[in-house]
Structure formats: structure tokens, C-alpha cells
Amino acid sequence: MPATPVYIICSPRPQVGKTLLARLLSEFLLLKNGAVLAFDVNLKEPSLLDYLPSITETAEIDDTFGKMQLMDRVILDDGIAKVIDLGFHAFDEFFKMSEEIGFLKEAARRNVRPIILFAADTDRASTRGHQMLVRQIPATRLIVVDNEYIVRGELPETFTAGRVQRISALPVFLKTYIDRLTFSFTDYLRHEKDSSTELHQWIRRNYFSFRELELSLILQQS
């Protein structure tokens, strides 16, 4: 049986597009599989829960009870993909906890496959955070996200040793459009008759890249 995927979207920096990525990925998985469960570990508004309330639960890792509650849900091999939108404030604590409890080994034992999507930036905090993940996470599970809206120009070389997932920048007026709480990427694809629009192509390109990522992970398992 294929392992149940758990996508952990993270960065030690705020405002690097984590929630946008979580929205895109969650809507893709919901469209493809018919089900997805997302967890919102955030302080700032608006958050993933505001955009996708029907599939999102809030989670906290400030105490042992909150940590165990979250882990009990994501370590479950039920065939439903999980997406964690990990707020920057929880970055260090989450991966410290992950290492202490042997999360990766326990996930493998239970046929659950964590995938880390690290939203890159050009500052020192991002570099240090990525280096920490490189030491902790197998290279096949660590994906650097190059959001062109955040990283202007070339991605620093330190991030390019492994797999990189790129998200192209949208014009400001379209970025404002998709930031509305009522906006749905999948609904736009379904109802916009002109498939040549920039936004239509952008959504399709990102959905296709997620599909490629899924296929590569399946091939790694086999």
C-alpha cells in the first residue's frame, strides 16, 4: 500500500508565502483525492483556517498535550493526505520535538511519509533553518520552495543542492485577487472559460508540479 503523505510547509521567517503554498497544495489534493486534512499552526491572520475552514483544524505545539494531539492525527495511516501550515514561531520547536520523539522513524513504521516543503528566503535565519533541516531530514524528503514573489533573482546556492519546487510570481493585481478569503483555485479553474488567462495557467502549472512531486515520491517508495 502507498504510504500516507504528510506535507509540512515551513520556514523560520514570516511572510514568505507558506499559507499560499498550503492553500494551493490542499486544494490540489482535495481535487485529486476527494479528501485532505489540513492543520493550521499559526499566530497571524489571515491563516489557512480562514481560507479553507471545511478541511482545516487549528493545532498548537506550545505544550505536551498539543504536540501529542497533533502527532496522533498526522501519524495515522488512513490514506488521507495531511498538510501542516507551520507558523514561523513554531519552526524550531516543531523540529526539535520531531527529533526528540523520532518522528521520522515512527512515521516509517506506520507507513506514513512526511515531506518537508521549506519556503526559502535570502536572510540568515532561512539559511540556518535550512541547514538544520538538512542535518535532520533525508534529502529525498526535503523540498525547497523558490517563491519568485519572495526571492527576487537567483535562489542562493545553499538551497539548490536538493530538489527545488518553483512558484512563479504573479502581478500584484492578481496576487491581491487570490488573497481574498473567498477565492478558490479549483473553482477558478472550473468556472473560468478562458484557459489562456495568466491566472489559469499559473494554477495549472502549480497543480502539475504537485502531481510531479507526488509521482516522484511514489517512484522512490517502489
C-alpha positions as semicolon CSV with decimal commas, in nm:
position;residue;x (nm);y (nm);z (nm)
1;M;0,000;0,000;0,000
2;P;0,130;0,353;-0,078
3;A;0,233;0,548;0,231
4;T;0,006;0,824;0,358
5;P;0,178;1,158;0,283
6;V;0,218;1,436;0,538
7;Y;0,329;1,766;0,384
8;I;0,489;2,004;0,636
9;I;0,514;2,358;0,496
10;C;0,757;2,564;0,698
11;S;1,006;2,849;0,733
12;P;1,166;3,031;1,028
13;R;1,061;3,357;0,860
14;P;0,715;3,520;0,840
15;Q;0,550;3,635;0,517
16;V;0,731;3,401;0,278
17;G;0,420;3,250;0,118
18;K;0,371;2,944;0,340
19;T;-0,005;2,980;0,367
20;L;-0,040;3,042;-0,007
21;L;0,152;2,720;-0,070
22;A;-0,061;2,535;0,186
23;R;-0,377;2,659;0,014
24;L;-0,258;2,554;-0,330
25;L;-0,145;2,211;-0,215
26;S;-0,458;2,146;-0,006
27;E;-0,689;2,239;-0,293
28;F;-0,488;2,023;-0,534
29;L;-0,507;1,721;-0,301
30;L;-0,879;1,777;-0,243
31;L;-0,943;1,795;-0,617
32;K;-0,732;1,488;-0,691
33;N;-0,819;1,263;-0,399
34;G;-1,156;1,392;-0,281
35;A;-1,022;1,435;0,073
36;V;-0,741;1,611;0,258
37;L;-0,687;1,717;0,620
38;A;-0,501;2,039;0,693
39;F;-0,361;2,170;1,021
40;D;-0,307;2,539;1,090
41;V;-0,024;2,615;1,334
42;N;-0,022;2,993;1,301
43;L;-0,044;3,311;1,503
44;K;-0,115;3,570;1,233
45;E;-0,435;3,632;1,044
46;P;-0,549;3,551;0,786
47;S;-0,448;3,189;0,820
48;L;-0,522;2,863;0,642
49;L;-0,828;2,812;0,860
50;D;-0,978;3,134;0,722
51;Y;-0,931;3,021;0,362
52;L;-1,024;2,653;0,392
53;P;-1,235;2,611;0,708
54;S;-1,407;2,292;0,590
55;I;-1,084;2,090;0,575
56;T;-0,863;2,271;0,830
57;E;-0,815;2,228;1,203
58;T;-0,615;2,452;1,434
59;A;-0,322;2,296;1,617
60;E;-0,084;2,412;1,887
61;I;0,254;2,281;1,994
62;D;0,308;2,510;2,292
63;D;0,267;2,225;2,540
64;T;0,299;1,847;2,551
65;F;-0,076;1,791;2,514
66;G;-0,093;1,999;2,196
67;K;0,211;1,827;2,048
68;M;0,072;1,480;2,113
69;Q;-0,270;1,575;1,978
70;L;-0,114;1,687;1,651
71;M;0,120;1,389;1,621
72;D;-0,160;1,142;1,689
73;R;-0,352;1,284;1,394
74;V;-0,068;1,308;1,140
75;I;0,093;0,971;1,218
76;L;-0,225;0,790;1,114
77;D;-0,203;0,571;0,802
78;D;-0,559;0,630;0,683
79;G;-0,483;0,712;0,319
80;I;-0,583;1,078;0,365
81;A;-0,304;1,323;0,282
82;K;-0,224;1,576;0,555
83;V;-0,098;1,933;0,514
84;I;0,058;2,125;0,804
85;D;0,090;2,502;0,767
86;L;0,361;2,555;1,029
87;G;0,389;2,913;1,152
88;F;0,737;3,064;1,172
89;H;0,704;3,094;1,551
90;A;0,672;2,714;1,579
91;F;0,955;2,620;1,340
92;D;1,230;2,547;1,594
93;E;1,001;2,382;1,848
94;F;0,836;2,154;1,592
95;F;1,159;2,013;1,453
96;K;1,314;1,986;1,798
97;M;1,011;1,780;1,901
98;S;1,031;1,579;1,578
99;E;1,389;1,478;1,651
100;E;1,327;1,405;2,020
101;I;1,035;1,167;1,958
102;G;1,186;1,003;1,650
103;F;0,902;1,122;1,429
104;L;1,055;1,009;1,100
105;K;1,125;0,656;1,223
106;E;0,782;0,622;1,379
107;A;0,621;0,754;1,061
108;A;0,808;0,495;0,853
109;R;0,698;0,219;1,090
110;R;0,337;0,326;1,046
111;N;0,355;0,367;0,665
112;V;0,335;0,747;0,683
113;R;0,565;0,959;0,466
114;P;0,649;1,313;0,586
115;I;0,761;1,559;0,316
116;I;0,909;1,893;0,423
117;L;0,838;2,193;0,198
118;F;1,076;2,468;0,309
119;A;0,981;2,816;0,188
120;A;1,315;2,983;0,114
121;D;1,425;3,341;0,172
122;T;1,763;3,512;0,137
123;D;1,820;3,603;0,504
124;R;2,043;3,433;0,763
125;A;1,752;3,284;0,958
126;S;1,639;3,096;0,647
127;T;1,990;2,970;0,577
128;R;2,034;2,847;0,934
129;G;1,689;2,687;0,935
130;H;1,757;2,506;0,612
131;Q;2,095;2,381;0,734
132;M;1,926;2,241;1,043
133;L;1,674;2,055;0,827
134;V;1,948;1,919;0,601
135;R;2,105;1,755;0,907
136;Q;1,774;1,610;1,025
137;I;1,569;1,529;0,713
138;P;1,667;1,282;0,436
139;A;1,739;1,462;0,108
140;T;1,451;1,284;-0,067
141;R;1,203;1,430;0,185
142;L;1,326;1,791;0,191
143;I;1,194;2,020;-0,085
144;V;1,300;2,384;-0,111
145;V;1,025;2,613;-0,240
146;D;1,150;2,902;-0,454
147;N;0,864;3,153;-0,449
148;E;0,966;3,416;-0,705
149;Y;0,739;3,669;-0,534
150;I;0,961;3,640;-0,224
151;V;1,305;3,553;-0,365
152;R;1,378;3,810;-0,633
153;G;1,650;3,685;-0,866
154;E;1,851;3,366;-0,826
155;L;1,793;3,134;-0,531
156;P;2,106;3,131;-0,308
157;E;2,331;2,836;-0,386
158;T;2,297;2,694;-0,036
159;F;1,935;2,599;-0,117
160;T;1,993;2,436;-0,455
161;A;2,175;2,116;-0,361
162;G;1,849;1,917;-0,339
163;R;1,510;1,932;-0,505
164;V;1,361;2,275;-0,569
165;Q;0,990;2,348;-0,628
166;R;0,936;2,681;-0,804
167;I;0,634;2,909;-0,784
168;S;0,637;3,191;-1,036
169;A;0,540;3,543;-0,930
170;L;0,201;3,684;-1,020
171;P;0,135;4,052;-1,099
172;V;0,031;4,249;-0,792
173;F;-0,331;4,286;-0,902
174;L;-0,366;3,907;-0,937
175;K;-0,190;3,849;-0,605
176;T;-0,449;4,077;-0,443
177;Y;-0,725;3,883;-0,619
178;I;-0,618;3,539;-0,493
179;D;-0,560;3,674;-0,141
180;R;-0,936;3,720;-0,095
181;L;-1,071;3,478;0,168
182;T;-1,347;3,365;-0,069
183;F;-1,112;3,276;-0,354
184;S;-1,069;2,911;-0,456
185;F;-0,805;2,798;-0,706
186;T;-1,003;2,492;-0,811
187;D;-1,328;2,687;-0,850
188;Y;-1,145;2,933;-1,073
189;L;-1,023;2,650;-1,297
190;R;-1,373;2,510;-1,319
191;H;-1,555;2,833;-1,395
192;E;-1,308;3,043;-1,595
193;K;-1,380;2,951;-1,958
194;D;-1,067;3,119;-2,094
195;S;-0,785;2,877;-2,014
196;S;-0,528;3,115;-2,163
197;T;-0,552;3,367;-1,879
198;E;-0,236;3,419;-1,675
199;L;-0,400;3,306;-1,352
200;H;-0,548;2,994;-1,511
201;Q;-0,207;2,895;-1,646
202;W;-0,040;2,974;-1,312
203;I;-0,277;2,749;-1,115
204;R;-0,249;2,466;-1,367
205;R;0,131;2,492;-1,363
206;N;0,141;2,466;-0,983
207;Y;-0,105;2,176;-0,975
208;F;0,104;1,995;-1,236
209;S;0,421;2,048;-1,029
210;F;0,246;1,897;-0,726
211;R;0,146;1,598;-0,938
212;E;0,508;1,555;-1,047
213;L;0,618;1,570;-0,685
214;E;0,366;1,302;-0,592
215;L;0,482;1,075;-0,873
216;S;0,848;1,114;-0,777
217;L;0,766;1,019;-0,418
218;I;0,575;0,710;-0,535
219;L;0,872;0,607;-0,750
220;Q;1,105;0,648;-0,452
221;Q;0,885;0,413;-0,249
222;S;0,888;0,146;-0,519
